[in-house]
Short mmCIF file of C-alpha atoms in Angstrom, two decimals:
data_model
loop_
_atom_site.label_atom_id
_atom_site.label_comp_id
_atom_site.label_asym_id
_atom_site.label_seq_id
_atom_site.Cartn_x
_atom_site.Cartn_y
_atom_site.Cartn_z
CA UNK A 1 135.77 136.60 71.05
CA UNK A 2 133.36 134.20 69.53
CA UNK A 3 131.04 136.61 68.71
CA UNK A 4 133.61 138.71 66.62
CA UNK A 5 134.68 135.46 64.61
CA UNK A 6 136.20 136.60 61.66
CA UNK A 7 136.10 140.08 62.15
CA UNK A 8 138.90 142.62 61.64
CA UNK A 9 138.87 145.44 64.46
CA UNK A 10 140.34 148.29 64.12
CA UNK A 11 139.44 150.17 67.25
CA UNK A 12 142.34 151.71 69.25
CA UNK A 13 141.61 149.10 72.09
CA UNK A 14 139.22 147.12 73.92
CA UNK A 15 139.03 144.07 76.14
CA UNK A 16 139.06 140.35 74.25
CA UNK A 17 137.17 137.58 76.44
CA UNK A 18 137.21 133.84 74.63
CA UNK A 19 133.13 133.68 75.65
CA UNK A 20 130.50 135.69 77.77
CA UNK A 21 129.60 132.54 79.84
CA UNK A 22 131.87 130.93 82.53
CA UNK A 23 133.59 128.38 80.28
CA UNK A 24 133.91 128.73 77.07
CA UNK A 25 132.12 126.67 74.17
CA UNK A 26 133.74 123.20 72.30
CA UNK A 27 134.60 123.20 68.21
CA UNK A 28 135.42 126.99 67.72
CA UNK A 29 138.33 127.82 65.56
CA UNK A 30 137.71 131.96 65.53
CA UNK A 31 140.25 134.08 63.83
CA UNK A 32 140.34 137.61 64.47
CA UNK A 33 142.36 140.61 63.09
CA UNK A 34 143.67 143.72 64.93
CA UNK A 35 144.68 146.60 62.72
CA UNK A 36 145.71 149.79 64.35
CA UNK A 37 143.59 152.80 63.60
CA UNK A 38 144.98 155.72 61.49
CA UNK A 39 147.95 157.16 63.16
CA UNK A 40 148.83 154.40 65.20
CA UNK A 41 151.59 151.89 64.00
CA UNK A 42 151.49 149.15 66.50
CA UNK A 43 149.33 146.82 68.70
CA UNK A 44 150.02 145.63 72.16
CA UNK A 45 148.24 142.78 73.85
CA UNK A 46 147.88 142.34 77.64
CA UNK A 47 146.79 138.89 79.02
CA UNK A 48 144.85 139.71 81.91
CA UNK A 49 144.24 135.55 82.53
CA UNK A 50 144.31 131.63 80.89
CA UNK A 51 142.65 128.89 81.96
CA UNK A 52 142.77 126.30 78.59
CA UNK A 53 142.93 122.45 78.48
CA UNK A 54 145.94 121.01 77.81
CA UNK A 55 147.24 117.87 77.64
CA UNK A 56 151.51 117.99 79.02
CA UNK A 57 154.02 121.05 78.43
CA UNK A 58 153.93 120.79 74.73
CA UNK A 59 150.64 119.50 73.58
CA UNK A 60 147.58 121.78 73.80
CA UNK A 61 144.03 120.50 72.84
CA UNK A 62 142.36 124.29 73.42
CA UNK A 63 144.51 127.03 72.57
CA UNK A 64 144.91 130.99 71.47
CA UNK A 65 147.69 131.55 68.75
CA UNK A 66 148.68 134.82 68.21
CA UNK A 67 150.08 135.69 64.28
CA UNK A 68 152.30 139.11 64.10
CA UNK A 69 150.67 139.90 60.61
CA UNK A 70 147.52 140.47 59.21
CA UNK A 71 147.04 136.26 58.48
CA UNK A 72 147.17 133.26 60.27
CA UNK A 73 149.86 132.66 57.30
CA UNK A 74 152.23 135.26 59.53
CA UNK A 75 154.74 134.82 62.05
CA UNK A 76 153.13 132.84 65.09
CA UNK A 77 154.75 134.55 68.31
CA UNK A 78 152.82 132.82 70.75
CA UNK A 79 150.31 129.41 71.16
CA UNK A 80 149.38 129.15 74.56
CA UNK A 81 146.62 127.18 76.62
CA UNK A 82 147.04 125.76 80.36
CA UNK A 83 146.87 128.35 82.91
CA UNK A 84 150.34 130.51 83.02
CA UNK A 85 149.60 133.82 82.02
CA UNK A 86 151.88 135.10 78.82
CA UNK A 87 154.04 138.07 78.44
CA UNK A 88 152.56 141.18 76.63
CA UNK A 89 153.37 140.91 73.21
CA UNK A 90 154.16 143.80 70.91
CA UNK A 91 153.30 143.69 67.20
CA UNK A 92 156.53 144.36 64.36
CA UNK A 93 153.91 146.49 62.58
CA UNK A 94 149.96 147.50 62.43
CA UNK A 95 148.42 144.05 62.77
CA UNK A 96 148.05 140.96 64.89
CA UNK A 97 145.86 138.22 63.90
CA UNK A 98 144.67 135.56 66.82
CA UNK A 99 143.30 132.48 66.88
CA UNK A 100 141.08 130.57 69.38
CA UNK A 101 140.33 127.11 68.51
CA UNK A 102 138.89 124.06 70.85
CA UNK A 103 138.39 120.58 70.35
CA UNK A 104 135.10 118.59 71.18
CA UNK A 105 136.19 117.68 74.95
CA UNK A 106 137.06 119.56 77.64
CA UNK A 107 136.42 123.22 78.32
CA UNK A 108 138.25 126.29 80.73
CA UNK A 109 137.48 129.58 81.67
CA UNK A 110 139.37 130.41 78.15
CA UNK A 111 141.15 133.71 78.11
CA UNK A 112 141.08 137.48 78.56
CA UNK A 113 142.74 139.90 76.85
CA UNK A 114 143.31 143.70 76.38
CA UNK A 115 144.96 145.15 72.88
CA UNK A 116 145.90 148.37 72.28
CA UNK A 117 146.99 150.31 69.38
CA UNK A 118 150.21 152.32 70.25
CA UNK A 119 153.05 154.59 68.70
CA UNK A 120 156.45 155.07 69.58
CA UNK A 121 158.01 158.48 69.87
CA UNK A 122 156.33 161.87 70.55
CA UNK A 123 152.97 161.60 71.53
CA UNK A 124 150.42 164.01 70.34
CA UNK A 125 149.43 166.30 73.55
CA UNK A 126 146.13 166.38 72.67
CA UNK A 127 144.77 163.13 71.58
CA UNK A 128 147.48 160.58 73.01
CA UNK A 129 148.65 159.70 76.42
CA UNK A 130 152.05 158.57 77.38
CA UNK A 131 152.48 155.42 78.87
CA UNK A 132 155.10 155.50 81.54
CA UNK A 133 156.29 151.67 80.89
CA UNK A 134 157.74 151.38 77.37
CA UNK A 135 157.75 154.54 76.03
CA UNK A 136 154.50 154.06 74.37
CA UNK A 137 151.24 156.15 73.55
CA UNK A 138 148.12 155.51 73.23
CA UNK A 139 144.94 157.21 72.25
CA UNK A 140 143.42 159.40 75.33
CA UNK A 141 140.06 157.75 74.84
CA UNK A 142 141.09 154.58 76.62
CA UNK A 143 142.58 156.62 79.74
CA UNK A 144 140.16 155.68 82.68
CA UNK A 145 138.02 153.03 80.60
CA UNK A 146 138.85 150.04 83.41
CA UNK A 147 141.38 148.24 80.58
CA UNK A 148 145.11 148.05 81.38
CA UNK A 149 146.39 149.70 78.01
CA UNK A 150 149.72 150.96 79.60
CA UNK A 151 150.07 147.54 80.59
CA UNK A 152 151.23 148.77 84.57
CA UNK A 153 147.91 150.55 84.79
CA UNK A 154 149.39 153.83 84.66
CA UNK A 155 146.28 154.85 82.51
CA UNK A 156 143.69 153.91 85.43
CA UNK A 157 145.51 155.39 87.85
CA UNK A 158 143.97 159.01 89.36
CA UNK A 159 140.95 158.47 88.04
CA UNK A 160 138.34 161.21 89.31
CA UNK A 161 136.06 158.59 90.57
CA UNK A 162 137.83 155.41 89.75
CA UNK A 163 138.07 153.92 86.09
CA UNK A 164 135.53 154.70 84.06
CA UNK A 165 134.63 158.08 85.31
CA UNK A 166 137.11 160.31 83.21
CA UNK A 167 140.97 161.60 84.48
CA UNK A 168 141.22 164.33 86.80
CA UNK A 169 141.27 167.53 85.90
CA UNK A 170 142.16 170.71 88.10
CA UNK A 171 141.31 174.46 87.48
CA UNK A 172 143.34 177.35 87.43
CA UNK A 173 141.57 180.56 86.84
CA UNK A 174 139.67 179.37 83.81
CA UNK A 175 142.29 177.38 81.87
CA UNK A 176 141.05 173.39 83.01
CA UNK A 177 144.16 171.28 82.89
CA UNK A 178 145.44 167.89 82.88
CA UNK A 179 149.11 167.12 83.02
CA UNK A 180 151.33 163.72 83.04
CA UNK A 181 154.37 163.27 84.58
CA UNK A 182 157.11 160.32 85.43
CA UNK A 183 159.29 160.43 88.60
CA UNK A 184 162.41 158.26 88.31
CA UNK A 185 160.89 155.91 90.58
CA UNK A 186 157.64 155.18 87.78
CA UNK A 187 155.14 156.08 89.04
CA UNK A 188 152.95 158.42 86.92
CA UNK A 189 151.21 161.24 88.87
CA UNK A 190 148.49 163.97 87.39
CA UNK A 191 148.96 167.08 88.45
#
């Protein structure tokens, strides 16, 4: 994340790692913001891991806040450091601004993070893929990229190859296909 310090991305998702090396650094206060592309109208964000200093319960010295807005100056909906993983959280609108800061002392692992820009609703069949957890879609691109955008993993699963190798496709005659569906019991299978 340091590298993207004071950025504003507005890709339809990617993965969000406090630092390339093991821990990260001391003195960074990085803000980022997240605006959903065109045609989306909300951001999700998926904590894959924490490992921040803190002091007790209450009192962090390193930390990631998370603003639903596009300004620090927005709603905080989360400040976290220690080493309990947070809930997703879901954006009110298009933006969510974060916030990594760390004092001179101490260092973790930091954080890791996917965000993804989402819709509610319809999807479009063509360029968005349903999410079978909370009735959310995302853009296809990020289908078999190795992130967890559907949050479950629902859009790594069946994978022609694994993640990262594209979603499987069947042929019948010469109309290629790929369809999505949700049994009652969740699970999404490609058929």
């Amino acid at each position: 994340m340091t590298e993207e310090c004071g950025s504003t991305l507005t890709n339809a998702g990617d993965r969000l790692v406090s630092q390339r090396s093991t821990h990260h650094t001391s003195n960074v206060d990085c803000t980022i913001k997240l605006i959903a592309p065109y045609g989306f109208t909300n951001i999700k964000l998926d904590f894959e891991w924490l490992h921040m200093e803190h002091a007790t319960s209450t009192t962090c010295y390193d930390y990631i806040e998370v603003y639903d807005g596009y300004t620090s100056l927005s709603t905080i909906v989360l400040r976290a450091c220690g080493t309990t993983t947070p809930a997703d959280i879901f954006s009110s609108g298009n933006s969510l601004t974060l916030r990594f800061y760390s004092d001179s002392s101490n260092s973790g692992r930091g954080f890791s993070l996917v965000f993804t820009a989402y819709n509610t609703g319809s999807c479009s069949a063509s360029d968005e893929f349903r999410c079978s957890v909370g009735d959310i879609c995302i853009d296809r691109s990020l289908v078999c990229d190795c992130k967890r955008n559907c949050g479950n993993n629902a859009d790594e699963q069946l994978c022609d190859g694994g993640c990262g190798a594209g979603a499987v496709t069947y042929s019948v005659g010469v109309v290629n296909f790929a369809v999505s569906m949700v049994l009652s019991i969740g699970y999404l299978y490609t058929i």
